[in-house]
Short mmCIF file of C-alpha atoms in Angstrom, two decimals:
data_model
loop_
_atom_site.label_atom_id
_atom_site.label_comp_id
_atom_site.label_asym_id
_atom_site.label_seq_id
_atom_site.Cartn_x
_atom_site.Cartn_y
_atom_site.Cartn_z
CA UNK A 25 -111.82 119.62 -203.93
CA UNK A 26 -108.32 119.23 -204.22
CA UNK A 27 -105.51 117.04 -202.03
CA UNK A 28 -106.30 117.23 -198.51
CA UNK A 29 -104.49 119.91 -196.13
CA UNK A 30 -102.13 118.41 -193.57
CA UNK A 31 -102.45 119.58 -190.00
CA UNK A 32 -100.54 118.48 -187.45
CA UNK A 33 -102.31 118.84 -184.51
CA UNK A 34 -100.43 119.19 -181.17
CA UNK A 35 -102.79 119.17 -178.07
CA UNK A 36 -102.55 116.98 -174.81
CA UNK A 37 -106.51 117.15 -174.44
CA UNK A 38 -108.17 114.04 -176.14
CA UNK A 39 -111.27 115.93 -176.00
CA UNK A 40 -110.29 119.47 -177.58
CA UNK A 41 -108.65 117.21 -180.07
CA UNK A 42 -111.72 115.40 -180.92
CA UNK A 43 -113.50 118.80 -181.44
CA UNK A 44 -111.02 120.01 -183.87
CA UNK A 45 -111.04 116.77 -185.58
CA UNK A 46 -114.65 116.72 -185.94
CA UNK A 47 -114.85 120.40 -187.19
CA UNK A 48 -112.47 120.03 -189.98
CA UNK A 49 -114.06 116.65 -191.04
CA UNK A 50 -117.25 118.85 -191.61
CA UNK A 51 -115.67 121.51 -193.74
CA UNK A 52 -117.01 120.99 -197.04
CA UNK A 53 -115.10 123.20 -198.84
CA UNK A 54 -111.83 121.74 -198.25
CA UNK A 55 -110.40 118.29 -197.34
CA UNK A 56 -108.06 117.72 -194.07
CA UNK A 57 -105.85 115.11 -192.91
CA UNK A 58 -105.19 115.63 -189.12
CA UNK A 59 -102.45 114.18 -187.22
CA UNK A 60 -101.92 114.49 -183.63
CA UNK A 61 -99.62 114.51 -180.97
CA UNK A 62 -99.84 115.19 -177.51
CA UNK A 63 -96.48 115.58 -176.81
CA UNK A 64 -93.92 118.67 -177.75
CA UNK A 65 -91.22 116.21 -178.41
CA UNK A 66 -93.56 113.95 -180.50
CA UNK A 67 -94.01 116.87 -182.69
CA UNK A 68 -90.94 118.11 -182.93
CA UNK A 69 -90.11 114.46 -184.57
CA UNK A 70 -92.76 114.59 -186.93
CA UNK A 71 -92.70 117.81 -188.22
CA UNK A 72 -88.86 116.93 -189.06
CA UNK A 73 -90.17 113.58 -190.64
CA UNK A 74 -92.98 114.73 -192.50
CA UNK A 75 -94.39 117.56 -194.79
CA UNK A 76 -97.14 119.20 -193.45
CA UNK A 77 -99.44 122.39 -194.65
CA UNK A 78 -100.09 124.21 -191.26
CA UNK A 79 -99.98 123.24 -187.12
CA UNK A 80 -102.63 123.84 -184.86
CA UNK A 81 -100.50 124.44 -181.39
CA UNK A 82 -101.57 124.01 -177.66
CA UNK A 83 -99.40 126.00 -175.88
CA UNK A 84 -99.74 124.12 -172.93
CA UNK A 85 -98.31 120.48 -173.16
CA UNK A 86 -96.88 117.95 -170.35
CA UNK A 87 -93.37 118.41 -171.57
CA UNK A 88 -93.74 122.14 -172.72
CA UNK A 89 -95.57 125.74 -171.39
CA UNK A 90 -96.16 128.92 -172.73
CA UNK A 91 -94.14 130.34 -175.70
CA UNK A 92 -91.09 128.03 -175.61
CA UNK A 93 -93.55 125.78 -177.31
CA UNK A 94 -93.94 127.92 -179.89
CA UNK A 95 -90.42 128.91 -180.15
CA UNK A 96 -89.05 125.50 -180.14
CA UNK A 97 -91.56 124.25 -183.17
CA UNK A 98 -90.90 127.19 -184.94
CA UNK A 99 -86.90 126.80 -185.07
CA UNK A 100 -87.67 123.40 -186.58
CA UNK A 101 -90.52 124.33 -188.79
CA UNK A 102 -89.45 127.76 -190.44
CA UNK A 103 -91.80 127.68 -193.26
CA UNK A 104 -94.57 125.64 -192.08
CA UNK A 105 -97.67 128.39 -190.87
CA UNK A 106 -98.43 127.73 -186.73
CA UNK A 107 -101.46 128.67 -185.39
CA UNK A 108 -101.99 128.83 -181.23
CA UNK A 109 -104.82 127.26 -179.68
CA UNK A 110 -105.58 128.89 -176.63
CA UNK A 111 -107.71 129.37 -173.82
CA UNK A 112 -109.51 132.46 -172.42
CA UNK A 113 -106.52 132.84 -169.68
CA UNK A 114 -103.54 132.78 -171.57
CA UNK A 115 -104.92 135.04 -174.75
CA UNK A 116 -102.26 137.47 -173.92
CA UNK A 117 -99.28 134.83 -174.08
CA UNK A 118 -100.90 134.05 -177.35
CA UNK A 119 -100.85 137.76 -178.55
CA UNK A 120 -97.30 137.69 -178.03
CA UNK A 121 -96.75 134.72 -180.11
CA UNK A 122 -98.19 136.47 -183.15
CA UNK A 123 -95.49 139.36 -182.44
CA UNK A 124 -92.69 136.29 -182.52
CA UNK A 125 -94.36 134.84 -185.90
CA UNK A 126 -97.41 132.79 -185.21
CA UNK A 127 -99.90 133.24 -188.03
CA UNK A 128 -102.95 133.14 -185.83
CA UNK A 129 -104.51 132.03 -182.72
CA UNK A 130 -107.82 130.92 -181.89
CA UNK A 131 -109.61 130.79 -178.60
CA UNK A 132 -110.92 127.32 -177.87
CA UNK A 133 -114.50 126.69 -177.55
CA UNK A 134 -115.07 129.70 -179.47
CA UNK A 135 -114.55 128.35 -183.16
CA UNK A 136 -116.85 126.54 -185.64
CA UNK A 137 -115.63 124.96 -188.91
CA UNK A 138 -116.30 127.97 -190.76
CA UNK A 139 -113.84 129.88 -188.59
CA UNK A 140 -111.12 127.07 -188.11
CA UNK A 141 -111.05 126.49 -191.48
CA UNK A 142 -110.42 129.96 -192.53
CA UNK A 143 -107.80 130.68 -190.26
CA UNK A 144 -105.70 127.36 -191.21
CA UNK A 145 -106.22 128.91 -194.93
CA UNK A 146 -105.27 132.19 -194.51
CA UNK A 147 -102.63 130.97 -192.33
CA UNK A 148 -101.05 129.35 -195.01
CA UNK A 149 -101.44 132.08 -197.47
CA UNK A 150 -99.70 134.53 -195.51
CA UNK A 151 -97.08 131.89 -194.70
CA UNK A 152 -96.61 131.73 -198.54
CA UNK A 153 -96.54 135.49 -198.78
CA UNK A 154 -94.10 135.88 -196.22
CA UNK A 155 -91.46 133.19 -198.08
CA UNK A 156 -92.25 134.52 -201.26
CA UNK A 157 -91.38 138.35 -199.67
CA UNK A 158 -88.51 137.02 -198.07
CA UNK A 159 -87.43 135.55 -201.46
CA UNK A 160 -87.50 138.16 -203.46
CA UNK A 161 -85.84 140.40 -200.65
CA UNK A 162 -83.24 137.95 -200.98
CA UNK A 163 -83.02 137.80 -204.59
CA UNK A 164 -83.29 141.94 -205.23
CA UNK A 165 -80.05 142.36 -202.28
CA UNK A 166 -78.24 139.59 -204.03
CA UNK A 167 -78.59 141.90 -207.35
CA UNK A 168 -77.93 145.06 -205.61
CA UNK A 169 -74.76 143.48 -203.77
CA UNK A 170 -73.73 142.21 -207.21
CA UNK A 171 -74.59 145.30 -209.20
CA UNK A 172 -72.67 147.27 -206.57
CA UNK A 173 -69.63 145.06 -207.00
CA UNK A 174 -70.03 145.59 -210.77
CA UNK A 175 -70.17 149.77 -210.53
CA UNK A 176 -67.35 149.69 -207.87
CA UNK A 177 -65.01 147.45 -210.12
CA UNK A 178 -66.22 149.96 -213.34
CA UNK A 179 -65.44 153.38 -210.93
CA UNK A 180 -62.30 151.85 -210.23
CA UNK A 181 -61.41 150.79 -213.52
CA UNK A 182 -62.78 154.04 -215.26
CA UNK A 183 -60.45 156.42 -212.56
CA UNK A 184 -57.59 154.04 -213.36
CA UNK A 185 -57.81 154.96 -216.91
CA UNK A 186 -58.66 158.26 -216.61
CA UNK A 187 -55.53 158.76 -214.40
CA UNK A 188 -53.46 156.87 -216.61
CA UNK A 189 -54.75 158.76 -219.68
CA UNK A 190 -53.89 161.96 -218.21
CA UNK A 191 -50.59 161.39 -216.41
CA UNK A 192 -49.54 160.26 -219.41
CA UNK A 193 -50.34 163.47 -221.45
CA UNK A 194 -48.94 165.44 -219.08
CA UNK A 195 -45.32 164.99 -220.80
CA UNK A 196 -46.22 165.51 -224.63
CA UNK A 197 -47.68 168.71 -223.77
CA UNK A 198 -45.00 170.15 -221.86
CA UNK A 199 -43.25 169.06 -225.18
CA UNK A 200 -45.67 170.79 -227.14
CA UNK A 201 -45.52 174.15 -225.56
CA UNK A 202 -41.71 174.27 -225.51
CA UNK A 203 -40.96 172.97 -228.85
CA UNK A 204 -43.65 176.06 -229.94
CA UNK A 205 -41.29 178.22 -227.80
CA UNK A 206 -37.88 177.19 -229.05
CA UNK A 207 -39.91 177.64 -232.69
CA UNK A 208 -40.53 181.17 -231.98
CA UNK A 209 -37.15 181.72 -230.61
CA UNK A 210 -35.51 180.09 -233.39
CA UNK A 211 -37.78 180.74 -236.04
CA UNK A 212 -36.37 182.94 -239.27
CA UNK A 213 -36.78 186.67 -239.58
CA UNK A 214 -39.10 186.15 -242.92
CA UNK A 215 -41.27 184.34 -240.45
CA UNK A 216 -44.63 186.12 -241.16
CA UNK A 217 -46.86 187.53 -238.32
CA UNK A 218 -49.49 184.80 -239.10
CA UNK A 219 -47.21 182.34 -238.78
CA UNK A 220 -45.62 183.51 -235.73
CA UNK A 221 -49.20 183.82 -234.44
CA UNK A 222 -49.95 180.06 -235.38
CA UNK A 223 -47.12 179.07 -233.49
CA UNK A 224 -48.23 180.87 -230.06
CA UNK A 225 -51.74 179.74 -230.48
CA UNK A 226 -50.25 176.41 -230.06
CA UNK A 227 -48.70 176.75 -227.23
CA UNK A 228 -51.41 178.56 -225.82
CA UNK A 229 -53.33 175.14 -226.52
CA UNK A 230 -50.90 173.22 -225.06
CA UNK A 231 -50.79 174.75 -221.90
CA UNK A 232 -54.72 174.95 -221.48
CA UNK A 233 -54.68 171.34 -222.48
CA UNK A 234 -51.79 170.85 -219.44
CA UNK A 235 -53.98 172.76 -216.97
CA UNK A 236 -56.96 170.57 -217.60
CA UNK A 237 -55.13 167.59 -217.56
CA UNK A 238 -53.50 168.81 -213.78
CA UNK A 239 -57.06 169.38 -213.07
CA UNK A 240 -58.12 165.99 -214.15
CA UNK A 241 -55.47 164.24 -212.18
CA UNK A 242 -56.39 166.01 -208.90
CA UNK A 243 -60.11 165.41 -209.48
CA UNK A 244 -59.67 161.66 -209.73
CA UNK A 245 -56.83 161.78 -206.96
CA UNK A 246 -59.46 163.20 -205.01
CA UNK A 247 -61.72 159.92 -205.50
CA UNK A 248 -58.35 157.98 -204.32
CA UNK A 249 -56.65 159.19 -201.65
CA UNK A 250 -58.00 157.32 -198.14
CA UNK A 251 -59.90 160.12 -195.99
CA UNK A 252 -57.85 160.83 -192.68
CA UNK A 253 -60.79 162.51 -190.52
CA UNK A 254 -60.28 164.87 -187.72
CA UNK A 255 -61.23 167.50 -185.96
CA UNK A 256 -60.45 170.53 -188.04
CA UNK A 257 -60.93 174.61 -187.43
CA UNK A 258 -63.17 175.67 -190.19
CA UNK A 259 -62.04 179.43 -189.31
CA UNK A 260 -58.30 178.69 -189.95
CA UNK A 261 -59.20 176.63 -193.28
CA UNK A 262 -60.65 179.59 -194.76
CA UNK A 263 -58.21 182.21 -193.44
CA UNK A 264 -55.65 179.94 -194.90
CA UNK A 265 -57.48 179.59 -198.17
CA UNK A 266 -57.39 183.48 -198.23
CA UNK A 267 -53.79 183.61 -197.75
CA UNK A 268 -52.91 181.17 -200.55
CA UNK A 269 -55.20 183.43 -202.96
CA UNK A 270 -53.96 186.20 -202.02
CA UNK A 271 -51.86 186.93 -205.09
CA UNK A 272 -55.10 187.17 -207.11
CA UNK A 273 -56.58 189.53 -205.00
CA UNK A 274 -54.29 191.92 -204.50
CA UNK A 275 -55.33 194.36 -207.14
CA UNK A 276 -58.76 193.78 -206.42
CA UNK A 277 -60.72 195.69 -204.28
CA UNK A 278 -62.66 193.08 -202.09
CA UNK A 279 -64.51 193.56 -198.64
CA UNK A 280 -64.46 190.11 -196.57
CA UNK A 281 -67.13 189.11 -194.21
CA UNK A 282 -66.64 186.17 -192.02
CA UNK A 283 -68.55 185.20 -189.20
CA UNK A 284 -67.28 182.98 -186.50
CA UNK A 285 -67.05 179.25 -188.03
CA UNK A 286 -67.38 175.85 -185.87
CA UNK A 287 -65.08 172.78 -185.61
CA UNK A 288 -65.84 170.21 -187.91
CA UNK A 289 -64.69 166.69 -188.49
CA UNK A 290 -63.39 166.16 -191.81
CA UNK A 291 -60.14 165.49 -193.68
CA UNK A 292 -58.16 168.66 -193.42
CA UNK A 293 -56.34 168.39 -196.95
CA UNK A 294 -59.45 167.82 -198.45
CA UNK A 295 -61.58 170.68 -196.92
CA UNK A 296 -58.73 172.91 -197.82
CA UNK A 297 -59.15 172.02 -201.32
CA UNK A 298 -63.01 172.20 -201.37
CA UNK A 299 -63.26 175.56 -199.69
CA UNK A 300 -60.13 177.23 -201.50
CA UNK A 301 -62.06 175.94 -204.82
CA UNK A 302 -65.53 178.03 -203.55
CA UNK A 303 -63.50 180.77 -202.42
CA UNK A 304 -61.52 181.18 -205.83
CA UNK A 305 -64.75 180.81 -207.66
CA UNK A 306 -66.35 184.08 -205.80
CA UNK A 307 -63.28 185.66 -206.53
CA UNK A 308 -63.57 185.07 -210.11
CA UNK A 309 -66.96 186.02 -210.44
CA UNK A 310 -67.05 189.09 -208.95
CA UNK A 311 -63.94 190.26 -211.39
CA UNK A 312 -66.54 192.36 -213.07
CA UNK A 313 -67.57 194.08 -209.91
CA UNK A 314 -65.67 197.66 -209.04
CA UNK A 315 -66.34 196.86 -205.09
CA UNK A 316 -66.68 192.69 -204.57
CA UNK A 317 -67.73 191.16 -201.11
CA UNK A 318 -67.55 187.93 -200.24
CA UNK A 319 -69.45 186.38 -197.15
CA UNK A 320 -68.85 183.20 -195.36
CA UNK A 321 -70.76 181.90 -192.56
CA UNK A 322 -72.62 179.11 -191.35
CA UNK A 323 -77.17 178.57 -191.37
CA UNK A 324 -79.19 176.95 -188.39
CA UNK A 325 -79.42 173.39 -189.56
CA UNK A 326 -80.46 169.93 -188.61
CA UNK A 327 -78.50 169.24 -185.26
CA UNK A 328 -77.32 165.78 -187.27
CA UNK A 329 -75.21 168.36 -189.71
CA UNK A 330 -73.31 171.70 -190.18
CA UNK A 331 -74.53 174.26 -193.00
CA UNK A 332 -71.66 176.52 -194.42
CA UNK A 333 -72.35 178.98 -197.40
CA UNK A 334 -70.01 181.00 -199.40
CA UNK A 335 -72.07 184.33 -200.76
CA UNK A 336 -70.44 186.73 -203.36
CA UNK A 337 -72.35 189.60 -205.52
CA UNK A 338 -70.86 188.84 -208.65
CA UNK A 339 -72.34 187.74 -212.21
CA UNK A 340 -74.29 185.03 -210.74
CA UNK A 341 -75.89 182.45 -212.81
CA UNK A 342 -79.17 181.44 -214.55
CA UNK A 343 -81.00 179.32 -211.83
CA UNK A 344 -82.54 177.39 -214.79
CA UNK A 345 -79.13 175.37 -215.61
CA UNK A 346 -78.40 174.82 -211.40
CA UNK A 347 -78.06 171.22 -211.73
CA UNK A 348 -75.07 171.71 -214.12
CA UNK A 349 -73.00 173.37 -211.95
CA UNK A 350 -71.19 170.42 -210.39
CA UNK A 351 -70.40 168.70 -213.45
CA UNK A 352 -66.97 167.75 -214.47
CA UNK A 353 -66.44 170.17 -217.71
CA UNK A 354 -69.47 171.85 -217.00
CA UNK A 355 -69.44 175.63 -217.62
CA UNK A 356 -72.36 178.46 -217.52
CA UNK A 357 -69.93 180.86 -218.56
CA UNK A 358 -67.99 181.26 -221.76
CA UNK A 359 -64.40 180.82 -221.28
CA UNK A 360 -63.74 184.64 -222.96
CA UNK A 361 -65.80 185.76 -220.06
CA UNK A 362 -63.94 183.78 -217.34
CA UNK A 363 -61.09 181.37 -217.59
CA UNK A 364 -60.96 178.15 -215.97
CA UNK A 365 -61.51 174.41 -216.73
CA UNK A 366 -64.65 173.64 -215.18
CA UNK A 367 -63.64 171.02 -212.62
CA UNK A 368 -63.83 173.18 -209.80
CA UNK A 369 -67.26 172.93 -208.51
CA UNK A 370 -67.03 169.10 -209.60
CA UNK A 371 -63.96 168.90 -207.03
CA UNK A 372 -65.68 170.46 -204.50
CA UNK A 373 -68.69 168.36 -204.77
CA UNK A 374 -66.93 165.49 -204.69
CA UNK A 375 -65.04 165.94 -201.64
CA UNK A 376 -68.43 166.56 -199.65
CA UNK A 377 -69.87 164.26 -201.00
CA UNK A 378 -66.82 161.64 -199.73
CA UNK A 379 -67.54 163.12 -196.22
CA UNK A 380 -71.24 161.76 -196.74
CA UNK A 381 -72.64 165.68 -196.88
CA UNK A 382 -74.22 167.47 -199.96
CA UNK A 383 -73.50 170.36 -201.71
CA UNK A 384 -75.64 172.83 -203.78
CA UNK A 385 -75.81 176.27 -204.88
CA UNK A 386 -78.29 179.50 -205.78
CA UNK A 387 -78.36 182.23 -207.77
CA UNK A 388 -79.47 184.72 -210.39
CA UNK A 389 -78.13 186.35 -213.35
CA UNK A 390 -76.53 189.61 -212.17
CA UNK A 391 -77.52 189.09 -208.46
CA UNK A 392 -74.57 187.08 -207.18
CA UNK A 393 -74.10 183.87 -206.05
CA UNK A 394 -74.22 181.14 -202.85
CA UNK A 395 -72.30 178.11 -202.42
CA UNK A 396 -73.63 175.69 -199.70
CA UNK A 397 -71.95 172.76 -198.34
CA UNK A 398 -73.26 170.56 -195.43
CA UNK A 399 -71.17 168.24 -193.14
CA UNK A 400 -72.38 165.59 -190.96
CA UNK A 401 -71.30 166.73 -187.25
CA UNK A 402 -69.76 163.34 -186.56
CA UNK A 403 -67.98 160.97 -189.05
CA UNK A 404 -66.24 158.97 -186.87
CA UNK A 405 -69.34 157.04 -185.39
#
């Protein structure tokens, strides 16, 4: 056997104390060293002055009674397992003690040396497991907290870098496009068609890069700007987006089907941008259709969220690549087919995620597409 297990026995009955001490002395598998007190006040002094492996605690003492006895001792000895000693008439109190942190309870007069030794051993083992569990959780929380701080710093640094790079690219690109235009205007007559084509291509590439930089700046700005949550009329947001897009739809045959839409809690400017991008996306990808149809409505959903959809009868997409829809610069169609920078849907996702929502898309090639976004019913709780 190893070193003795140190037990603090808190029991005012001399008879019960002799019984417990006698049972522990007869154990053959373990050695126990028992120190007894008959008052809670003495037990509190002992538990703070000496190390113990476990406590056997009677709840009814001359200077304390009931669960207050357990609570006061546990407050001073949180790392020491406590086994409650109880009689039949306060067994329910002992059960409540288990709920509040006691490791076990024993009925006086119904224990033998095996039951007593096993209860103490299991109490010590459970307490060690609890402490290890708490230690691991604390360590995990610390690491997660540190990692979260690191990730936030990295994201902030990356966004700042992206913003600064994009901002500083704007002027050179405008100059490049402007000088290409001037070069064509002042080119000598002998400039052949091939050289003129090259200069035009330079200007086109500069303008394309400028649009890309503008979209990238807007995408970064969405992640940096603070939210201003208000009650927003989604119907009015859709109508405003339709008006903004009127210039690109005036020569198109597009039928709109807009169901009654609810009020939502959102940042009005960001929600306007997200809805505008979804409608612009639907307009663009229905271009090949002689009669385009775009539908906007809501779905029945969980009480805690509002699900809105934008459905079109356009070219659709391969559902195998649906996971790429919302990635920055990700495109499922070539630029020769449809113009764009590949940031529109990524912008939608970023806006909706900032509102603690979710966004997804469904579609099939040649059968149109449907994009959904879900917003919490309350963002100000």
